[in-house]
Short mmCIF file of N, CA and C and ligand atoms in Angstrom, two decimals:
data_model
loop_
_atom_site.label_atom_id
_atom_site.label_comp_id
_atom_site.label_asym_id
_atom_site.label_seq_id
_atom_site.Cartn_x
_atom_site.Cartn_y
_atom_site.Cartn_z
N UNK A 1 55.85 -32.34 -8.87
CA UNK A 1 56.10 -31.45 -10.03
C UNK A 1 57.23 -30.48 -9.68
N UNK A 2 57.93 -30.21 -10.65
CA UNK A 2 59.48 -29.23 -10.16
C UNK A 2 58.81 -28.48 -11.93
N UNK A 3 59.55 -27.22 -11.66
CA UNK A 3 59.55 -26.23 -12.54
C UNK A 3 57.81 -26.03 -13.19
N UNK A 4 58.00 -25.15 -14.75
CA UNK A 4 57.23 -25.06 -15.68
C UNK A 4 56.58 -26.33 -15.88
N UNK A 5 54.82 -25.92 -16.25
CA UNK A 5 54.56 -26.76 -17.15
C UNK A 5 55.09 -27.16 -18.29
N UNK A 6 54.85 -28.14 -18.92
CA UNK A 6 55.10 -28.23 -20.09
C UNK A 6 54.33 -27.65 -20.92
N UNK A 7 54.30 -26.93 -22.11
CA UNK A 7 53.84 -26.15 -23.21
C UNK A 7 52.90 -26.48 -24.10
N UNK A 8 51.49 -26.38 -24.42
CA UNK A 8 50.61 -26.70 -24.62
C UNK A 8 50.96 -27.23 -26.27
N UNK A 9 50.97 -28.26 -26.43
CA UNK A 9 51.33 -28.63 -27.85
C UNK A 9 49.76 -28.49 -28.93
N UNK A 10 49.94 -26.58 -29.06
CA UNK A 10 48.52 -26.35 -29.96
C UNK A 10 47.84 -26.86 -31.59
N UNK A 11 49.42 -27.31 -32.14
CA UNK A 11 49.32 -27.88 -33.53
C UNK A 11 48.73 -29.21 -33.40
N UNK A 12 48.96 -30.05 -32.00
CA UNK A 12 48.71 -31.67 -32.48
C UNK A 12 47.33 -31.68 -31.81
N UNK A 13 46.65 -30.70 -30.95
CA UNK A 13 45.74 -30.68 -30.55
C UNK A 13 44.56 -30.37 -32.29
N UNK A 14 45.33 -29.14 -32.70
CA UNK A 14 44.85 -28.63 -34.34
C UNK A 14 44.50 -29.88 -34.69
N UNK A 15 45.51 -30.66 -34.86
CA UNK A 15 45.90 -32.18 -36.04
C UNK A 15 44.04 -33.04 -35.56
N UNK A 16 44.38 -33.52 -34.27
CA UNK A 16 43.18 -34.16 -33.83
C UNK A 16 42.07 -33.40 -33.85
N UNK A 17 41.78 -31.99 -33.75
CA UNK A 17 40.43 -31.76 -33.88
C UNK A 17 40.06 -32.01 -35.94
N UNK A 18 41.34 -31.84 -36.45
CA UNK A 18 40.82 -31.83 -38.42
C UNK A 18 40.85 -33.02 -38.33
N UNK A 19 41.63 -34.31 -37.92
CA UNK A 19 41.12 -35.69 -38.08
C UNK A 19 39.68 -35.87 -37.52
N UNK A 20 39.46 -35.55 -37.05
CA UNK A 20 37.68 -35.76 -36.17
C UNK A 20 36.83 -34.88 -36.97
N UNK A 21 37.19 -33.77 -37.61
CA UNK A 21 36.35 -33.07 -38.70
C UNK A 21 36.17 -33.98 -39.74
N UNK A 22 37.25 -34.63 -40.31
CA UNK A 22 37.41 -35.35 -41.28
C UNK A 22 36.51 -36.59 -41.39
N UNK A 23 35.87 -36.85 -40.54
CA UNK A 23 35.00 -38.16 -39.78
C UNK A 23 33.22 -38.00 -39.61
N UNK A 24 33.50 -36.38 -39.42
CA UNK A 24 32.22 -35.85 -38.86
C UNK A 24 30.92 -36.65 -40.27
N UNK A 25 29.84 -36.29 -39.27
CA UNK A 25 29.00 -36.66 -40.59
C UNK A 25 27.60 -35.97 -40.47
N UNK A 26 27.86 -34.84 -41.73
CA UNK A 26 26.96 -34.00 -41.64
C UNK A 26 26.67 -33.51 -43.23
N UNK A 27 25.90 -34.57 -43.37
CA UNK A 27 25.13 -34.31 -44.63
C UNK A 27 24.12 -33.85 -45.05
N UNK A 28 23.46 -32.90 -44.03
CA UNK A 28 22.22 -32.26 -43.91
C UNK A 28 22.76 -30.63 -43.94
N UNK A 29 23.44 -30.36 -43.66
CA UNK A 29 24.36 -29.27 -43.57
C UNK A 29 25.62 -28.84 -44.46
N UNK A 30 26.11 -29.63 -44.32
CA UNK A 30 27.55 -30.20 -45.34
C UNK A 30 28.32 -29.17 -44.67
N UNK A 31 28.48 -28.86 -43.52
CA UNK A 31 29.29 -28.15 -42.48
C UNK A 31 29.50 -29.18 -41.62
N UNK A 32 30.90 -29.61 -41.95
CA UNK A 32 31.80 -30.35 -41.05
C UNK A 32 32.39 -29.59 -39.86
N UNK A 33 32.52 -30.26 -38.59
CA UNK A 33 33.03 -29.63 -37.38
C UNK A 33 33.89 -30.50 -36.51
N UNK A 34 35.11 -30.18 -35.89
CA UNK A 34 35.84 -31.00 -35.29
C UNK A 34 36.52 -30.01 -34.21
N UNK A 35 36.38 -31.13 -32.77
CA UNK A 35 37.16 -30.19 -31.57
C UNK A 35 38.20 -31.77 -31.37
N UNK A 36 38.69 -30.83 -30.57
CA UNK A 36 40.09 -31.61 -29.51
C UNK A 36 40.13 -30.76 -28.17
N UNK A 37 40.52 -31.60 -27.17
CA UNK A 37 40.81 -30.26 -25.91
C UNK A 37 41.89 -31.68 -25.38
N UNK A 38 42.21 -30.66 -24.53
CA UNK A 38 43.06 -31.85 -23.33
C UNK A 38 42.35 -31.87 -22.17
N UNK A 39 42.66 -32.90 -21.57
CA UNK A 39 42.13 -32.79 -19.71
C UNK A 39 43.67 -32.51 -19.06
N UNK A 40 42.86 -32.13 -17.82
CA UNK A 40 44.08 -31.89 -16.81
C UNK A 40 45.46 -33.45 -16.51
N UNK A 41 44.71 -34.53 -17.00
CA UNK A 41 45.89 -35.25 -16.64
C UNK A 41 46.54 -35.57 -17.76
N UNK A 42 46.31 -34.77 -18.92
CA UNK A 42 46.78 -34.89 -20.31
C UNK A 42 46.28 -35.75 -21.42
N UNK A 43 45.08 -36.36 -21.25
CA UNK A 43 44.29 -37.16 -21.95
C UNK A 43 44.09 -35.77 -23.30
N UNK A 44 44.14 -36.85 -24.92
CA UNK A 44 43.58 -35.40 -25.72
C UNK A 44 41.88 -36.27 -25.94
N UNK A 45 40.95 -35.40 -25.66
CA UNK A 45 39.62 -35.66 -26.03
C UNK A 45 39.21 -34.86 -28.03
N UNK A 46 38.43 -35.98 -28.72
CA UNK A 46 37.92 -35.07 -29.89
C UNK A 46 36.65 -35.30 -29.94
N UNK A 47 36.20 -34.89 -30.83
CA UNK A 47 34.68 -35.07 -31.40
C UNK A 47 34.22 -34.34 -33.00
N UNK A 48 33.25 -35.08 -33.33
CA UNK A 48 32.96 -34.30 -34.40
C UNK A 48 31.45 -34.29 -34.49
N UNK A 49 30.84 -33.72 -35.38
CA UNK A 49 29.52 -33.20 -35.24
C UNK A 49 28.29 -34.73 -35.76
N UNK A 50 27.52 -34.75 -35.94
CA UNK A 50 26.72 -35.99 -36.18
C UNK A 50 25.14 -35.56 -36.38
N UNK A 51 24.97 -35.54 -37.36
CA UNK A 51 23.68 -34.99 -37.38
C UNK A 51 22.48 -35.79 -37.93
N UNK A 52 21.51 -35.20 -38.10
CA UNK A 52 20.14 -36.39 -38.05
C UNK A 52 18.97 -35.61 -39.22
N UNK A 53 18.53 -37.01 -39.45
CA UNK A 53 17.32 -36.95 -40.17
C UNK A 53 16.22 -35.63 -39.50
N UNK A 54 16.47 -35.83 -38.73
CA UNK A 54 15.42 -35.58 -37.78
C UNK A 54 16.31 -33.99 -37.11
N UNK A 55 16.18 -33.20 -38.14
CA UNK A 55 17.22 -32.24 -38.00
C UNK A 55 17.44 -31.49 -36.94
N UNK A 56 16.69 -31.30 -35.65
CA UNK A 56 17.28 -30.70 -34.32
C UNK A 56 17.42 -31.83 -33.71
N UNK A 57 17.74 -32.79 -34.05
CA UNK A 57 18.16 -33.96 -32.89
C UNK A 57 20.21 -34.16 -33.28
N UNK A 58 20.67 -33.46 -34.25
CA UNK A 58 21.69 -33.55 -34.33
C UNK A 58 22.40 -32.51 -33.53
N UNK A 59 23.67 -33.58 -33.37
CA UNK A 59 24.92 -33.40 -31.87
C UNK A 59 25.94 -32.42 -32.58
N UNK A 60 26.30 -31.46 -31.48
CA UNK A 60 27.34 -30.74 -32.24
C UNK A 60 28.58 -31.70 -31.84
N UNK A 61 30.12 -31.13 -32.09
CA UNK A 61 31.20 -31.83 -32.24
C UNK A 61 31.43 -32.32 -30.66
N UNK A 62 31.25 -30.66 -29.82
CA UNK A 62 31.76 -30.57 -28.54
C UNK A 62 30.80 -31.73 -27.68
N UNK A 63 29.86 -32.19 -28.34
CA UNK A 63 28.62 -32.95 -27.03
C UNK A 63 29.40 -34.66 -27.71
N UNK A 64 29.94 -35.00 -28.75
CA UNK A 64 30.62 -36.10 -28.25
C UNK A 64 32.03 -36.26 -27.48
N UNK A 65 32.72 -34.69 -27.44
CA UNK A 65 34.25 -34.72 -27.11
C UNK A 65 33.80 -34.42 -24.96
N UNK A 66 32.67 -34.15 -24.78
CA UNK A 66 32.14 -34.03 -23.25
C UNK A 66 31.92 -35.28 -23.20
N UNK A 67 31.24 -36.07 -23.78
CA UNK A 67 30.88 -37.54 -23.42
C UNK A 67 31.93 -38.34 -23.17
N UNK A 68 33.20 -38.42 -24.36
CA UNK A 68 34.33 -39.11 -24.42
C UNK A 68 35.25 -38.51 -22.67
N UNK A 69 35.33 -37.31 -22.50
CA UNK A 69 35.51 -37.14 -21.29
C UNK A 69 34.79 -37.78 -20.31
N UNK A 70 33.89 -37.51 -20.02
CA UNK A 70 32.94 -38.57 -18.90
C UNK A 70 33.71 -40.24 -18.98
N UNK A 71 33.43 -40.26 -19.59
CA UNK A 71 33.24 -41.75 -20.70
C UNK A 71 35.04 -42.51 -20.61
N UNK A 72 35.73 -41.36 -20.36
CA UNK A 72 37.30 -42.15 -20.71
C UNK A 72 37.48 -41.78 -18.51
N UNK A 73 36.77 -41.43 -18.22
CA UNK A 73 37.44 -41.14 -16.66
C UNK A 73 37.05 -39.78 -16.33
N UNK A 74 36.93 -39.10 -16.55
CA UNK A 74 36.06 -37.20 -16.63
C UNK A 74 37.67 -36.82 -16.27
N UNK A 75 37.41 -35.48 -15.26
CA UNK A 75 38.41 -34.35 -15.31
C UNK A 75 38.04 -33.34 -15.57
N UNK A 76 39.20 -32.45 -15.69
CA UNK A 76 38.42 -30.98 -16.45
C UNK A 76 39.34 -30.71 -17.70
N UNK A 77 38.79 -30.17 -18.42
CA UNK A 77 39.49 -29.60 -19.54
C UNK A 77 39.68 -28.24 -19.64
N UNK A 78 41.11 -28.22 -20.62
CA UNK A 78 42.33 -27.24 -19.76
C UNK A 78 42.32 -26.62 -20.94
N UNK A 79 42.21 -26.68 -22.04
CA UNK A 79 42.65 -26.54 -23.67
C UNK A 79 41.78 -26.86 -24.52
N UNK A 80 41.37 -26.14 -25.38
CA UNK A 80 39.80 -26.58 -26.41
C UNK A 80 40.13 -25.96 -28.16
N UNK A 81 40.37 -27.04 -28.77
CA UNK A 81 40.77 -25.98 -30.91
C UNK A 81 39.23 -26.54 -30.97
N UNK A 82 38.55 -25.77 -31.64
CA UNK A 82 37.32 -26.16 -32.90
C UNK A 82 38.21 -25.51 -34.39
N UNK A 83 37.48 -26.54 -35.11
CA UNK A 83 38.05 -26.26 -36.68
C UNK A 83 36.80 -26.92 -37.16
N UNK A 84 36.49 -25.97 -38.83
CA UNK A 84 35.72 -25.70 -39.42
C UNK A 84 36.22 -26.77 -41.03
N UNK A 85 35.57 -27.28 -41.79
CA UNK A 85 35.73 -28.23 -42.45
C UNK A 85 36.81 -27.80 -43.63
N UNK A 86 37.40 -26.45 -43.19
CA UNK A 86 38.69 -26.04 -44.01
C UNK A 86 39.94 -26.65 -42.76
N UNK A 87 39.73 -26.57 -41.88
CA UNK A 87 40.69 -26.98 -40.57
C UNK A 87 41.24 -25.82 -40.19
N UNK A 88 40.55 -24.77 -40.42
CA UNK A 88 40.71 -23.14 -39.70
C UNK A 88 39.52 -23.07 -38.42
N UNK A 89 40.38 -22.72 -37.15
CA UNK A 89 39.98 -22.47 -36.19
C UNK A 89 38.13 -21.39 -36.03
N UNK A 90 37.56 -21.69 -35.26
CA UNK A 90 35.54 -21.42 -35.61
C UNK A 90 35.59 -21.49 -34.20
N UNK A 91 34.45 -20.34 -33.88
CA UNK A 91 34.44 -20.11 -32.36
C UNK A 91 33.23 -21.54 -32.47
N UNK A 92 33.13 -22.22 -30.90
CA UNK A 92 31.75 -22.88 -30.43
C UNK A 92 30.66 -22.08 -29.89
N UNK A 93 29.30 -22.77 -30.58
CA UNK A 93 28.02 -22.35 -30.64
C UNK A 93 27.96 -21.87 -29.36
N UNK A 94 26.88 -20.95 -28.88
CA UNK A 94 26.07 -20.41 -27.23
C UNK A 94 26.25 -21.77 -26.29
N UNK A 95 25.77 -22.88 -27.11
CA UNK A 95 25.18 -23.62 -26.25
C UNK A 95 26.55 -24.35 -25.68
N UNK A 96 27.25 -24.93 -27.01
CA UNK A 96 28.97 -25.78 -27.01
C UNK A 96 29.48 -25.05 -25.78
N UNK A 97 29.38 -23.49 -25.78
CA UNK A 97 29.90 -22.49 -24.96
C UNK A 97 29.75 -23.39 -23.06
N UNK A 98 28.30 -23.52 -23.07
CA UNK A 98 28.10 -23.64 -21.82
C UNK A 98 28.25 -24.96 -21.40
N UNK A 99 28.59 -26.24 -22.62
CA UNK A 99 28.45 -27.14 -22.34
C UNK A 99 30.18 -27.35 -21.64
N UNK A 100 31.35 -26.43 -22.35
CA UNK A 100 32.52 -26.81 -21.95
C UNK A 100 32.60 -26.10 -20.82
N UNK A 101 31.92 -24.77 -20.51
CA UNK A 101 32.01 -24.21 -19.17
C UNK A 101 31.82 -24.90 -17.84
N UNK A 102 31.09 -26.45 -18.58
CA UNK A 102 30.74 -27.69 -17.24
C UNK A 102 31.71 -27.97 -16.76
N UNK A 103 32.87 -28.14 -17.85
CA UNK A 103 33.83 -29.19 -17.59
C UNK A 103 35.29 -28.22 -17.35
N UNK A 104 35.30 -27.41 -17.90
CA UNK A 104 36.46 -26.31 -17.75
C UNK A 104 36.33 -25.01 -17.33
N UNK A 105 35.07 -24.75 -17.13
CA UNK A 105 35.38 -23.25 -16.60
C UNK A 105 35.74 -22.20 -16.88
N UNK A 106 35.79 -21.13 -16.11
CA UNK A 106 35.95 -20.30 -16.68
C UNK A 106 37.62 -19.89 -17.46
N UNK A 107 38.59 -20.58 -16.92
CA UNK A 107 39.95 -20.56 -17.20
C UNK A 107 40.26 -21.41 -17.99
N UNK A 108 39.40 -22.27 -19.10
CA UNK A 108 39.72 -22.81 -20.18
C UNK A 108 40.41 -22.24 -21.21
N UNK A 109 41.25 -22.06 -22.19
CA UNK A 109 41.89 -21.59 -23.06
C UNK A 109 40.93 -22.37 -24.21
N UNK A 110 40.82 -21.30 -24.83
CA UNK A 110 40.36 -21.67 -26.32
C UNK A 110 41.26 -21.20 -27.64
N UNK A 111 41.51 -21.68 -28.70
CA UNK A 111 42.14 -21.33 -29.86
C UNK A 111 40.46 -20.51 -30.44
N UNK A 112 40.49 -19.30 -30.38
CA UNK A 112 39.31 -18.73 -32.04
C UNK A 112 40.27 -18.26 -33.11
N UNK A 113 39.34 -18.04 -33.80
CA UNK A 113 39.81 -16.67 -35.22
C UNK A 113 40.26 -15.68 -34.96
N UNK A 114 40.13 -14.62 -33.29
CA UNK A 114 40.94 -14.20 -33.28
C UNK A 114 42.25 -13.96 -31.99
N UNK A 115 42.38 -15.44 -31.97
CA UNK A 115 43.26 -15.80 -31.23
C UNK A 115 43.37 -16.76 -30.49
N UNK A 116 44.50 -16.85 -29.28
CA UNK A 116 43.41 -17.53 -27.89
C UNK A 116 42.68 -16.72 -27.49
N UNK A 117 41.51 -17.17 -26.24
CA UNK A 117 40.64 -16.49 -25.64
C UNK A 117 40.42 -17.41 -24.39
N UNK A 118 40.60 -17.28 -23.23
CA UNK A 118 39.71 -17.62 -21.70
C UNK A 118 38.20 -18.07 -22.32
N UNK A 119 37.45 -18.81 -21.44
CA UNK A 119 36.24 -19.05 -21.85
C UNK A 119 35.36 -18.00 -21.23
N UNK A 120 35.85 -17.22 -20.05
CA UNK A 120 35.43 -16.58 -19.44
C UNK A 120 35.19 -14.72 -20.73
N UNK A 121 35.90 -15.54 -20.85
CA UNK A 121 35.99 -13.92 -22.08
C UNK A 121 34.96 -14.51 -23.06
N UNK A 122 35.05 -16.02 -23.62
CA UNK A 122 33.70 -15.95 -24.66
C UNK A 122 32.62 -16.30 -23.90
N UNK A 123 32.87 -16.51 -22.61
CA UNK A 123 30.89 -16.42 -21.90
C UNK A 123 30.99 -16.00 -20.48
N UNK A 124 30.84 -14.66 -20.76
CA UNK A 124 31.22 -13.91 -19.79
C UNK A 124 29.85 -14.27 -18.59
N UNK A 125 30.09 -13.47 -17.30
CA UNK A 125 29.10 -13.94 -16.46
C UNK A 125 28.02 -15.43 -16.40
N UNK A 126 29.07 -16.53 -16.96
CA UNK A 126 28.11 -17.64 -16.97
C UNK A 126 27.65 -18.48 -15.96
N UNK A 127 26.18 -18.50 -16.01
CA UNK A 127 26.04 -19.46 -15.53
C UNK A 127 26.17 -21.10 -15.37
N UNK A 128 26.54 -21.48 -13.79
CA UNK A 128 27.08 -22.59 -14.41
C UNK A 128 27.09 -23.54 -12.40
N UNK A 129 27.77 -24.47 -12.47
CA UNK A 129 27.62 -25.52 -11.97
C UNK A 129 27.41 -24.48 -9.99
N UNK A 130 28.12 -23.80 -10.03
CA UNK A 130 28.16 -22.76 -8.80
C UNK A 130 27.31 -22.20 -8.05
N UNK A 131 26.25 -21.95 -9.12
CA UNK A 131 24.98 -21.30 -8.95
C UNK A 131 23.83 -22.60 -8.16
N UNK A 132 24.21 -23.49 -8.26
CA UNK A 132 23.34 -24.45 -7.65
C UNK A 132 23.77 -25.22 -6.45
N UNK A 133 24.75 -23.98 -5.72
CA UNK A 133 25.58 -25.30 -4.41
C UNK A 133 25.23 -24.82 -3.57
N1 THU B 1 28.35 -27.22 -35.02
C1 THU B 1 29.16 -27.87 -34.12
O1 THU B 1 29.35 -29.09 -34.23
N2 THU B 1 29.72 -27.15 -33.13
C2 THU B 1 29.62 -25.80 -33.01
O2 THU B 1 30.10 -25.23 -32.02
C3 THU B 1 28.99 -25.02 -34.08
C4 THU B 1 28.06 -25.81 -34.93
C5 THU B 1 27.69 -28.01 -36.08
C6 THU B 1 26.24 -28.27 -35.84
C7 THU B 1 25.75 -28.57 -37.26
O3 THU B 1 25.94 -29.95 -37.50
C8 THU B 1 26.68 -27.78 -38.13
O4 THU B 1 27.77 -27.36 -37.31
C9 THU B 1 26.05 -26.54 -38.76
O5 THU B 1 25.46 -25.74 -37.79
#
């Protein structure tokens, strides 16, 4: 590697999390949800939400865009948009919170509502993979 990274391309990350909103299927709710993140070797991961008859057995967006990570080669993820079924940026749930803290940490960048944010800033003191070594 010589110089700068290259520059986090935040619109096409946007683009893929509203195509994966657009997909979601949540008709128990009728709150559509769609993420995108990148991994460190530049893979873009999405997901969208999926929900169930069986109404706490439904997946938020972020628990298929962690799987598709595992699932395509793992890594960590560097970059995370959630968008809300207008395709305006929506913070992730407590739990979404801790599930990306697995995979990215505390120095994840997130797009919210009001702004970027570190993950460390939306889950502060978390517990997480560290605590058990
Ligand atoms: N939802 C997500 O998919 N991710 C979040 O971070 C927030 C909530 C979904 C779950 C449910 O299908 C719908 O939004 C309404 O709560």
């Amino acid at each position: 590697m010589t110089g700068a990274e290259a520059p986090v391309d935040w619109e096409a990350l946007r683009t893929a999390a509203r195509d994966a909103m657009s997909r979601a299927y949540a008709p128990y709710s009728g709150y559509k949800v769609g993420v995108a993140a990148l991994a460190d070797d530049g893979r873009t991961l999405v997901g969208c939400n999926v929900e169930n008859a069986s109404y706490g057995v439904g997946l938020c967006a972020e628990c298929g865009l962690v799987s598709q990570l595992a699932a395509t080669g793992g890594g960590r993820l560097t970059h995370f948009v959630c968008v809300d079924g207008e395709g305006a940026p929506l913070v992730p749930c407590g739990r979404c919170r801790q599930l990306l803290y697995e995979f990215g940490g505390p120095e994840l960048v997130l797009e919210t509502p009001d702004g970027f944010r570190t993950l460390d800033e939306m889950l502060p003191q978390a517990f997480g993979p560290q605590h058990l070594r």
